[in-house]
Coordinates of C-alpha atoms (C1' of nucleotides) in Angstrom, one line a residue:
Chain D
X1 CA 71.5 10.4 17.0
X2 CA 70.4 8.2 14.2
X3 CA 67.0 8.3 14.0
X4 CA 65.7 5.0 11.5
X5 CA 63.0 6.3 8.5
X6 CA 59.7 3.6 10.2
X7 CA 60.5 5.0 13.4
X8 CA 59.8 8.5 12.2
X9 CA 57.3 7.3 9.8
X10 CA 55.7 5.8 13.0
X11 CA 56.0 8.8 15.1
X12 CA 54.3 11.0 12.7
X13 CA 51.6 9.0 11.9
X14 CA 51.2 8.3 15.9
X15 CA 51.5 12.0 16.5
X16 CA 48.6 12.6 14.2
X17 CA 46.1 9.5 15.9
X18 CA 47.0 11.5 19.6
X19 CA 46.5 15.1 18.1
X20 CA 43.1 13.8 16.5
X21 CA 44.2 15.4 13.1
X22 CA 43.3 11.1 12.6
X23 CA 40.4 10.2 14.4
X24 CA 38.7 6.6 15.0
X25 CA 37.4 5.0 11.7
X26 CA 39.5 7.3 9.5
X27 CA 41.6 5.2 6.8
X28 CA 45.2 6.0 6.1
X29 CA 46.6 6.8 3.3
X30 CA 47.3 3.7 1.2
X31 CA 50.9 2.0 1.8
X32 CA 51.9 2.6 -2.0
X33 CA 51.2 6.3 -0.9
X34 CA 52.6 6.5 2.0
X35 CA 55.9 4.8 0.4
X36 CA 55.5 8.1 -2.0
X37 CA 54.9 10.5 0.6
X38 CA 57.7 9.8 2.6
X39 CA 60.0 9.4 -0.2
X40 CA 61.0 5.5 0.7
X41 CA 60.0 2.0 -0.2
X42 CA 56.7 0.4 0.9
X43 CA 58.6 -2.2 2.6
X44 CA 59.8 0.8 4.9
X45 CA 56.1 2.4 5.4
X46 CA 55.1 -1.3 6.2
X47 CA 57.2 -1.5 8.9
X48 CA 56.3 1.6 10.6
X49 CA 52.4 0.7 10.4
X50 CA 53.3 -2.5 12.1
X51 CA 54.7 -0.6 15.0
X52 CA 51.5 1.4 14.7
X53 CA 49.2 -1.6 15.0
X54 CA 51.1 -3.2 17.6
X55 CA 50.4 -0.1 19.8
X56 CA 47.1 -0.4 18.9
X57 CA 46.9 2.7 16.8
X58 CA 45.3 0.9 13.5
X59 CA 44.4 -2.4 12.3
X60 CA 44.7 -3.6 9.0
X61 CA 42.2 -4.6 6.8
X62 CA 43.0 -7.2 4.0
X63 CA 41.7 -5.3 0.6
X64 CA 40.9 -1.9 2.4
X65 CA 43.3 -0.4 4.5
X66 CA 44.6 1.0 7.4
X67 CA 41.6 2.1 10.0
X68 CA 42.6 4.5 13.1
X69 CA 41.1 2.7 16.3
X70 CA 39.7 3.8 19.1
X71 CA 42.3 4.6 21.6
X72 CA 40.2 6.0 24.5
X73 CA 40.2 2.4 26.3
X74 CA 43.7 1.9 26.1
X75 CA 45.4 5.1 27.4
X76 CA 47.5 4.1 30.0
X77 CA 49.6 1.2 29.2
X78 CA 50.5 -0.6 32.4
X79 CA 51.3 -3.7 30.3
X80 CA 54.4 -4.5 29.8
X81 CA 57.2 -3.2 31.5
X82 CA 56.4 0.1 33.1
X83 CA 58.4 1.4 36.5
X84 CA 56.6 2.5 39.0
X85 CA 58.0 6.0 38.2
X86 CA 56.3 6.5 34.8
X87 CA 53.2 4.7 35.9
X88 CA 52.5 7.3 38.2
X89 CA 53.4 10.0 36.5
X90 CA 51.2 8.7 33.9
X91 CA 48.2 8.4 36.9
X92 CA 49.0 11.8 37.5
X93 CA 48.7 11.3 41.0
X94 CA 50.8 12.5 44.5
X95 CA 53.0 10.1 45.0
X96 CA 56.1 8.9 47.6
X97 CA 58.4 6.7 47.8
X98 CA 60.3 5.2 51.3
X99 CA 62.1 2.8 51.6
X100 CA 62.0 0.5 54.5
X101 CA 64.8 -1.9 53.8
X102 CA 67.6 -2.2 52.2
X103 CA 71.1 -4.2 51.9
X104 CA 73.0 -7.3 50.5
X105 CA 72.1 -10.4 51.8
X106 CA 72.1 -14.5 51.0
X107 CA 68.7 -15.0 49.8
X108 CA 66.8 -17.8 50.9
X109 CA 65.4 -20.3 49.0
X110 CA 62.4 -19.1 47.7
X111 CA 64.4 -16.5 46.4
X112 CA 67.2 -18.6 45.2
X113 CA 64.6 -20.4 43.3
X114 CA 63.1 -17.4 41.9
X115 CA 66.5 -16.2 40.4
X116 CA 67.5 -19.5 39.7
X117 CA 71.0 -19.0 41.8
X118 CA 72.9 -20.4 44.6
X119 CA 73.2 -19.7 47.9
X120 CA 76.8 -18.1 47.5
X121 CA 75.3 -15.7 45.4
X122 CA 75.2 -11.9 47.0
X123 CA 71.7 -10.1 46.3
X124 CA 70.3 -6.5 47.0
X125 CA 67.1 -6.9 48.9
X126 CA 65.2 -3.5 48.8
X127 CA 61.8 -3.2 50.0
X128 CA 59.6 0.3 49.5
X129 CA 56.2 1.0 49.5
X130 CA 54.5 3.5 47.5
X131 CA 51.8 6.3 49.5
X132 CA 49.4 7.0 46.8
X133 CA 47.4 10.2 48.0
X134 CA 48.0 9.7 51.4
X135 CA 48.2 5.8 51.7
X136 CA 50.7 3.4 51.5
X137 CA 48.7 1.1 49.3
X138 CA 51.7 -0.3 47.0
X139 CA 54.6 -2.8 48.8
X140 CA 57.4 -3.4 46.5
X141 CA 60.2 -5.9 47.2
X142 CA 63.3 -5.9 44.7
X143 CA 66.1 -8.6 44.5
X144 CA 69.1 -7.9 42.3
X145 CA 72.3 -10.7 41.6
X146 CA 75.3 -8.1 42.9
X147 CA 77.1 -9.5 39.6
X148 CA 75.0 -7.6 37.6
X149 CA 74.6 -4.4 39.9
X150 CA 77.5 -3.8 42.1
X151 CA 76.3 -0.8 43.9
X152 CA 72.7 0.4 45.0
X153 CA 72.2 3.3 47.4
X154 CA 69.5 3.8 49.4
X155 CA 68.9 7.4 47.5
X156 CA 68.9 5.6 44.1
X157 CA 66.1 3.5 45.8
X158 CA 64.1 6.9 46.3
X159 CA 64.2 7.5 43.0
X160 CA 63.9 4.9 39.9
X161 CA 66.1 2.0 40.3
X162 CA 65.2 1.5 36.2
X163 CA 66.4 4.9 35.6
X164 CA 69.6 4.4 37.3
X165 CA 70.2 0.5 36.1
X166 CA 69.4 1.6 32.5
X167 CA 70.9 5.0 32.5
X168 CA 74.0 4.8 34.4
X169 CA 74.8 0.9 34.8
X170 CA 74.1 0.4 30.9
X171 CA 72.0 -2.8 31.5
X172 CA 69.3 -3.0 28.8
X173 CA 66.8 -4.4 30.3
X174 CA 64.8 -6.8 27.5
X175 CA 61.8 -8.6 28.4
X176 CA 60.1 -10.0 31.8
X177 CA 57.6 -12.5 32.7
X178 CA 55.0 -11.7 35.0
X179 CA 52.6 -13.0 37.1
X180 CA 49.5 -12.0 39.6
X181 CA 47.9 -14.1 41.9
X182 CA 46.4 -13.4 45.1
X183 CA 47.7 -14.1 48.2
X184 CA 46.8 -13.8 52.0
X185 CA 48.9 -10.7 53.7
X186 CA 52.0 -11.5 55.5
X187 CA 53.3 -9.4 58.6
X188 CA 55.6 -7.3 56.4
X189 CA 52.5 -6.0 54.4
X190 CA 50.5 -5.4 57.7
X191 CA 54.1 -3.5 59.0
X192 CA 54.5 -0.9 55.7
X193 CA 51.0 -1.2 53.7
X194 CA 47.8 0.7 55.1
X195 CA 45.7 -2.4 54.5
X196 CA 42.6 -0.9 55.6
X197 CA 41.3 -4.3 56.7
X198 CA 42.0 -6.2 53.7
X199 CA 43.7 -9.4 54.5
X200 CA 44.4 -10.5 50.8
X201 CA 46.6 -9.0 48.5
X202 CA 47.3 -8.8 44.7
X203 CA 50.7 -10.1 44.0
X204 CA 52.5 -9.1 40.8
X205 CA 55.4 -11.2 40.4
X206 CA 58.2 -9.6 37.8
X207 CA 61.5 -12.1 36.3
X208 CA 62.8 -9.3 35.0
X209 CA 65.7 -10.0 31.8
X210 CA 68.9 -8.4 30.6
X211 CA 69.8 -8.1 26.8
X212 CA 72.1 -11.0 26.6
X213 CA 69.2 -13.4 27.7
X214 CA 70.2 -13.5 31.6
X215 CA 67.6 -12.9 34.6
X216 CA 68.7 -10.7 36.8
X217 CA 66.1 -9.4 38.8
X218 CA 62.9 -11.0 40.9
X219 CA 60.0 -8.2 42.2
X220 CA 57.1 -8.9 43.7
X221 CA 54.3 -6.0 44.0
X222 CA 51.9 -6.3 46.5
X223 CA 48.7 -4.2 46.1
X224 CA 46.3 -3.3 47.7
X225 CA 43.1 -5.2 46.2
X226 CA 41.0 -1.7 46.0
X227 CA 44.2 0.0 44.5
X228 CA 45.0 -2.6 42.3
X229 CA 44.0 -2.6 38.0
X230 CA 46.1 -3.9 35.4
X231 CA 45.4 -3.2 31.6
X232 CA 46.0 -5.6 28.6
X233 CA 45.9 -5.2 25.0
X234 CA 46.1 -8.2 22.7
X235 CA 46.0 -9.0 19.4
X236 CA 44.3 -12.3 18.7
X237 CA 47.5 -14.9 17.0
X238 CA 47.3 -16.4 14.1
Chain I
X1 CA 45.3 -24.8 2.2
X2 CA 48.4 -22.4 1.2
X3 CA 50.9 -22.2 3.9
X4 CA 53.3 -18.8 4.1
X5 CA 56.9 -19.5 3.4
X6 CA 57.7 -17.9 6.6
X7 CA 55.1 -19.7 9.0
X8 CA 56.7 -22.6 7.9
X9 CA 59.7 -21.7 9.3
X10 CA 58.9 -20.4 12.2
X11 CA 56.8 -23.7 12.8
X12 CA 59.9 -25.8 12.1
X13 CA 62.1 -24.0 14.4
X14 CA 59.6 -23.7 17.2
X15 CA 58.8 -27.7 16.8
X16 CA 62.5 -28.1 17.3
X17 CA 63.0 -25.7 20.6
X18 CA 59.9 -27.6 22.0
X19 CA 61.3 -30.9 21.6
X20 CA 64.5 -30.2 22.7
X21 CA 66.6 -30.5 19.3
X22 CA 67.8 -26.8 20.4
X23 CA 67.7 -26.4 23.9
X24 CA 68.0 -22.9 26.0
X25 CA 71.4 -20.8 25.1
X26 CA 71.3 -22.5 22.1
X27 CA 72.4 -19.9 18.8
X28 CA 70.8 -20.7 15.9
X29 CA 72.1 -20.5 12.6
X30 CA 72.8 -17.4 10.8
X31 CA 69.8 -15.8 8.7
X32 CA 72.3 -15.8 5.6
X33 CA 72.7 -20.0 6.4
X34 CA 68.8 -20.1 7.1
X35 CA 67.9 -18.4 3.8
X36 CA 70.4 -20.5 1.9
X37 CA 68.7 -23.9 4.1
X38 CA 65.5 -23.4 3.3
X39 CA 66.1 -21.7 -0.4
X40 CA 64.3 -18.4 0.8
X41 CA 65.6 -14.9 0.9
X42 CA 66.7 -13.2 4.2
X43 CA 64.0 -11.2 4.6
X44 CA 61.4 -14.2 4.6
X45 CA 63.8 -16.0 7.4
X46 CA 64.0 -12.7 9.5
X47 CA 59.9 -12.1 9.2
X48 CA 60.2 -16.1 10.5
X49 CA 62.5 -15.1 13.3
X50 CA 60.7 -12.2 14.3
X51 CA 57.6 -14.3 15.1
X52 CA 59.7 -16.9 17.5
X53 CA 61.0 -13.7 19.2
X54 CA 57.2 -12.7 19.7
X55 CA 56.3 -15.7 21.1
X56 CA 59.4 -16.0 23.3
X57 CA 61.3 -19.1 21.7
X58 CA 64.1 -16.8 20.9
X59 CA 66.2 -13.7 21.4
X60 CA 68.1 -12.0 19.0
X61 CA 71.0 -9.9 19.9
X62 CA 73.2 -7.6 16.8
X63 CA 76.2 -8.7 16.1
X64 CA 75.9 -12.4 17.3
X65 CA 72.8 -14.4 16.9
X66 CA 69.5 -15.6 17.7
X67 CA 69.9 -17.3 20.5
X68 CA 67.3 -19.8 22.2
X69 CA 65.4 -18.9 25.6
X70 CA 64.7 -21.1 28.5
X71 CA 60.6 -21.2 28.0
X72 CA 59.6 -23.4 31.1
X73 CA 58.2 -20.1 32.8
X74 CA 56.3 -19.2 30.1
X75 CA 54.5 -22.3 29.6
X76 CA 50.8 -21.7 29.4
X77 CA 50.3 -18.3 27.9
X78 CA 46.6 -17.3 29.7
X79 CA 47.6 -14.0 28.1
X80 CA 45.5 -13.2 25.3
X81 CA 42.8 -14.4 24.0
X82 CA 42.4 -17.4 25.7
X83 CA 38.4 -18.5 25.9
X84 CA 38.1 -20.9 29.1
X85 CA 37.8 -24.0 27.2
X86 CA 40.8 -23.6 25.9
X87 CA 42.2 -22.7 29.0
X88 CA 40.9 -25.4 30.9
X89 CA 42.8 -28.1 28.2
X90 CA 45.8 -26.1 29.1
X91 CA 45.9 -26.8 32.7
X92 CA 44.8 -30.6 32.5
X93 CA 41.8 -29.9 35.2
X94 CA 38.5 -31.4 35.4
X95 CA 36.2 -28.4 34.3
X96 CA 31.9 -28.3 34.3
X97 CA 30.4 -25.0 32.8
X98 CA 26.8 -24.3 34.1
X99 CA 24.8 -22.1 31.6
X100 CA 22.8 -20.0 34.8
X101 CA 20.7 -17.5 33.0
X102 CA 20.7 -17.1 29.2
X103 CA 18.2 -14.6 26.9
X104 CA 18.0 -11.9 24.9
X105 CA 17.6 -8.0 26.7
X106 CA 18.0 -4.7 26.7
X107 CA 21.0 -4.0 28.5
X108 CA 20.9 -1.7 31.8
X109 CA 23.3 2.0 31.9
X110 CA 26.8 0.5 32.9
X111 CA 26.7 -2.8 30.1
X112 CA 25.3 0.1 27.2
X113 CA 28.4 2.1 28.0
X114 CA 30.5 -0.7 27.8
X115 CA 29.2 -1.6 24.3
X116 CA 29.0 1.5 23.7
X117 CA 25.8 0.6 22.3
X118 CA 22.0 2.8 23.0
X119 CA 19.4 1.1 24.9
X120 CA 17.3 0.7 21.6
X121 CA 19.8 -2.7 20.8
X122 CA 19.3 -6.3 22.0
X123 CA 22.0 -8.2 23.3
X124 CA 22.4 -11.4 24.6
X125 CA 23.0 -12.2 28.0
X126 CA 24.8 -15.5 29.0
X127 CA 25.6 -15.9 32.9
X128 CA 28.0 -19.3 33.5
X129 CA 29.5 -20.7 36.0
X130 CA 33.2 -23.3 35.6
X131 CA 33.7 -25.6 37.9
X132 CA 37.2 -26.3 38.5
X133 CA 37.4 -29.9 40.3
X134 CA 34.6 -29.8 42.0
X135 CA 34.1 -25.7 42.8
X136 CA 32.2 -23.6 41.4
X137 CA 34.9 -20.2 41.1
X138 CA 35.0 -18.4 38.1
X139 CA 31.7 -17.0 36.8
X140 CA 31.5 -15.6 33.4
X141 CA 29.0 -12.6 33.0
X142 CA 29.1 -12.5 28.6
X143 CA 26.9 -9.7 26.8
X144 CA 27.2 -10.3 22.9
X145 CA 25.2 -7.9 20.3
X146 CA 22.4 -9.6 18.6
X147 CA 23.6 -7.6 15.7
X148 CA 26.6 -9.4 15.3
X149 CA 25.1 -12.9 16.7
X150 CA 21.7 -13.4 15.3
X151 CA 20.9 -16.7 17.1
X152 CA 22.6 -18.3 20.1
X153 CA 21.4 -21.3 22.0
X154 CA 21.5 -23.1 25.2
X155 CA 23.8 -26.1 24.2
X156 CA 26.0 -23.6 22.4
X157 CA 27.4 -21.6 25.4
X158 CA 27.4 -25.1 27.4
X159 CA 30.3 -25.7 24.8
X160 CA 32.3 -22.9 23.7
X161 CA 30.9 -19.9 22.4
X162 CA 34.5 -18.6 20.4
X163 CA 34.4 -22.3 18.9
X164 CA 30.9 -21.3 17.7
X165 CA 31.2 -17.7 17.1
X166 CA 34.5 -18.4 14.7
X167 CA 33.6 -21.5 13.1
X168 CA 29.9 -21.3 12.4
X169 CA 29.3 -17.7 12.0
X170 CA 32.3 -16.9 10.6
X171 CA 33.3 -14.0 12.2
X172 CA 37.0 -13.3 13.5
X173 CA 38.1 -11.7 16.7
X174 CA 40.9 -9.4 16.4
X175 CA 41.9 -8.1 19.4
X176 CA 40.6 -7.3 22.9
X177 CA 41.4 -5.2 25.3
X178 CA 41.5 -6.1 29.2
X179 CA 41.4 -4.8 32.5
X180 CA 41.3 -6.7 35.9
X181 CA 41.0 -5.3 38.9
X182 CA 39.5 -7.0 42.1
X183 CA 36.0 -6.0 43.4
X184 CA 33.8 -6.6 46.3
X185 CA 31.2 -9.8 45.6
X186 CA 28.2 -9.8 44.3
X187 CA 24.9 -11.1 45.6
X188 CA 25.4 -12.6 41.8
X189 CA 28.5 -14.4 43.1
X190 CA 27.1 -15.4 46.2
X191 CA 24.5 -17.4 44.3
X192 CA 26.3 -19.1 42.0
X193 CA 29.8 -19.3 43.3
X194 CA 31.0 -21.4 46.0
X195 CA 32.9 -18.6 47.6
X196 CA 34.8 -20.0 50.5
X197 CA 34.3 -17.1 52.8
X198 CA 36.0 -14.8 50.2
X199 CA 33.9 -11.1 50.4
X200 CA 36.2 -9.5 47.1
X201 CA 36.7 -11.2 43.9
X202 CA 39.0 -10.6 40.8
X203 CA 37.3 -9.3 37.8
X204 CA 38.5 -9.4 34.5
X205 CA 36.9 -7.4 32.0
X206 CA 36.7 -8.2 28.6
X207 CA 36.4 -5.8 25.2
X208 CA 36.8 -7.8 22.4
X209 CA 36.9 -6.8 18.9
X210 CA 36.1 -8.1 15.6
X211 CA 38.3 -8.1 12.4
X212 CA 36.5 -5.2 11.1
X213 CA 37.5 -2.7 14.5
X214 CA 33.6 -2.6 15.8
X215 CA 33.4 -4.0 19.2
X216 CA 30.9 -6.9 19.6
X217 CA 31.2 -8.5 23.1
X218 CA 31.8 -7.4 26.5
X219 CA 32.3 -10.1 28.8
X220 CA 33.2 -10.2 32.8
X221 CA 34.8 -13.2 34.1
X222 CA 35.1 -13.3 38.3
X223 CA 37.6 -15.5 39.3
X224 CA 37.4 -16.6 43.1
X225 CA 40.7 -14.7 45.0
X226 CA 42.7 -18.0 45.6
X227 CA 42.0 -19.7 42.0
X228 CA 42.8 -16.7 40.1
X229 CA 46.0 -16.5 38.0
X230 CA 47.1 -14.3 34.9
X231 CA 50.5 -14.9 33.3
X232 CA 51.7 -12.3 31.2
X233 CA 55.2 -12.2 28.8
X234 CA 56.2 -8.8 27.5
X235 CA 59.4 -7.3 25.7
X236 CA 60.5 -4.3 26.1
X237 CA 59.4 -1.5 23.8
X238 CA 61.8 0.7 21.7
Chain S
dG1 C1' 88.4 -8.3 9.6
dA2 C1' 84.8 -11.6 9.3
dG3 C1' 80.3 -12.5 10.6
dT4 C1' 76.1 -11.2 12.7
dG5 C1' 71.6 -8.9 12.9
dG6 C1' 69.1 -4.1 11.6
dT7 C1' 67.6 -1.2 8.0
dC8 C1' 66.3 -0.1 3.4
dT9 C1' 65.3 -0.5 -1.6
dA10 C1' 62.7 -1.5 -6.0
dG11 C1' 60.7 -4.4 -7.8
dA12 C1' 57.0 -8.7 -8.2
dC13 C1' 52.9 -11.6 -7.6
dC14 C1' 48.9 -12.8 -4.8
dA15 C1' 44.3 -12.6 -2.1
dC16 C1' 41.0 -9.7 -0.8
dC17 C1' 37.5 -5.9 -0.9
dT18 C1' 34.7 -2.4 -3.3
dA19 C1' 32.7 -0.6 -7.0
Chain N
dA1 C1' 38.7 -4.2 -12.7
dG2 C1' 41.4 -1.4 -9.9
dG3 C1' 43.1 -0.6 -5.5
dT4 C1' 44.4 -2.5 -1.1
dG5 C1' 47.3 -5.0 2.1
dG6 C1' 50.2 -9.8 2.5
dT7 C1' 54.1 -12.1 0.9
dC8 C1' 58.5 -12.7 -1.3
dT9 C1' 62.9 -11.6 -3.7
dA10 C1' 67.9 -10.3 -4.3
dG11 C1' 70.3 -7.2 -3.6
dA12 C1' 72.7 -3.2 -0.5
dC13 C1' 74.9 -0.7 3.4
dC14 C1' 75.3 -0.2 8.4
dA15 C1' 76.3 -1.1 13.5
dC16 C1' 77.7 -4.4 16.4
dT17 C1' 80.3 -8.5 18.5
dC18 C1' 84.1 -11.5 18.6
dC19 C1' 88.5 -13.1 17.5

DNA sequence: GAGTGGTCTAGACCACCTA
DNA sequence: AGGTGGTCTAGACCACTCC
């Protein structure tokens, strides 16, 4: 296992930040001694304290240096692509998993939009929702192009589908575009969800890519609204 | 006005997926051609490269190329640091802002701990409403440190108060971190929102950040249920 | 095997901040 | 003025894809 020199740079300097052997407002070490320290080219160091920034670990400062942030606001990134697995795990709290449907089928065209396919196409619907200390407050509907995933079982569905698609199918999964809205509940959330007399719900909608550039998987989320927070960092372009 | 080497060529490839001269599942040219075309080293063309992959023009994949990505779901990134005004161009809609209540206070408990500021500091309170063709339903609580903003007027947050904030004062916003989650409403929102019959709202809270890591606005923005949307593009980490 | 992107090096000059 | 990060160069070797 190869391990590249910024990524362990990275990981250090990352380790450090969590440990609070850094703390906010602390400056780095400059990038000249960094480069030293680690025996390797500034280039190198620069690299892995661009990883660090994008984390939101430092910022840079033009003439100054490196500053540790503040990190306390941004603990649990739900950004981005996180499964449902490590989110919770990350929550810390109880949590189940059932699944209430599950099979191939000819998507209708919603779908067939969504996945930008055609009708002849054969898809794996699973839906599941997620009991979060007691209530089912998560409703998560999965659509998967057979060509890319030929089998799904019902106990991979228990588990992580991610874990499995990643793990054992080899699909690297790349990048995803994702949307929320809010929505009025339809009879399947009233079926699985405990609404508890909500009659909206937050809708996170996930195009979910492979590798090679090719979608191959459409989830929607449907949350609760009281159960519901998402959490964005972002770095101002430009 | 000097222009980076590498911004240039990121600008000239991004003009050409935009218009179509490279078009989705496109593979552009190699970075060893690149270099060579625009008399650069590699290095320069992959630091060029790595911003159209940030920005979702492009994917790169080892071994074969950069190839180009279909962007027509990613068209308006509201991810970010969008201000409204901005946002409001984006989506081509008739928009009125309404400056409700505007002043200088001492900030109650829960807006201290978000600015993580003592109750000895002013700050400036700006309550507006946007009308969106003809409804009132977003309303943006800001609270900005006098500190940091010595002098704020009426007309200026009837405009935009980034436009001002970065062009007349000077100073630059860096990064800000975001949460939404959906709350119930507000006697606040009841008065100044036309609310539809909606009782819960979607809240988007704001922590932004100037260049120099100290926070210096917290800002709420309530976004009536069915006119709320957040579009988000991420790439996988690691 | 030829070509691609990923990593790494050892320099260089610049713009910016602080003293 | 000295140190910092930002950009840029001209090489090098590697892992991967495709033919």
């Amino acid at each position: 296992m190869k391990v590249n020199k910024y990524v362990m740079i990275y990981k250090e300097i990352a380790e450090q930040i969590d440990k609070g052997v850094l703390s906010a407002g602390d400056i780095l070490s400059s990038e000249n001694d960094l480069a030293e320290q680690y025996e390797t080219s500034r280039e190198t160091v620069r690299k892995a304290l661009n990883v660090l920034v994008q984390n939101g670990y430092i910022q840079k400062i033009k003439g100054k240096g490196s500053v540790v942030l503040n990190r306390e606001k941004m603990q649990f990134p739900v950004s981005g692509l996180v499964s449902f697995k490590e989110l919770s795990q990350t929550l810390g709290k109880e949590t189940r998993t059932t699944v209430h449907e599950f099979g191939l089928t000819h998507p209708d065209a919603y779908i067939q939009k969504q996945l930008r396919i055609t009708g002849d196409e054969e898809v794996w619907r699973v839906v599941r929702s997620r009991n979060i200390d007691g209530e089912h407050v998560i409703l998560d509907k999965d659509y998967f192009i057979r060509k890319n995933v030929p089998l799904l079982t019902k106990e991979i569905c228990e588990d992580s589908i991610y874990h499995y698609i990643e793990g054992e199918l080899g699909l690297v999964i790349s990048y995803a575009h994702k949307e929320i809205v809010v929505e009025p509940c339809t009879e399947e959330d009233q079926k699985y969800l405990d609404l508890n007399g909500y009659d909206q719900i937050v809708v996170v909608k996930n195009f979910v890519f492979l590798d090679d550039t090719t979608l191959f998987q459409y989830t929607e989320s449907r949350h609760r609204l009281d159960k519901f927070r998402f959490v964005d960092f972002a770095r101002r372009e430009k």
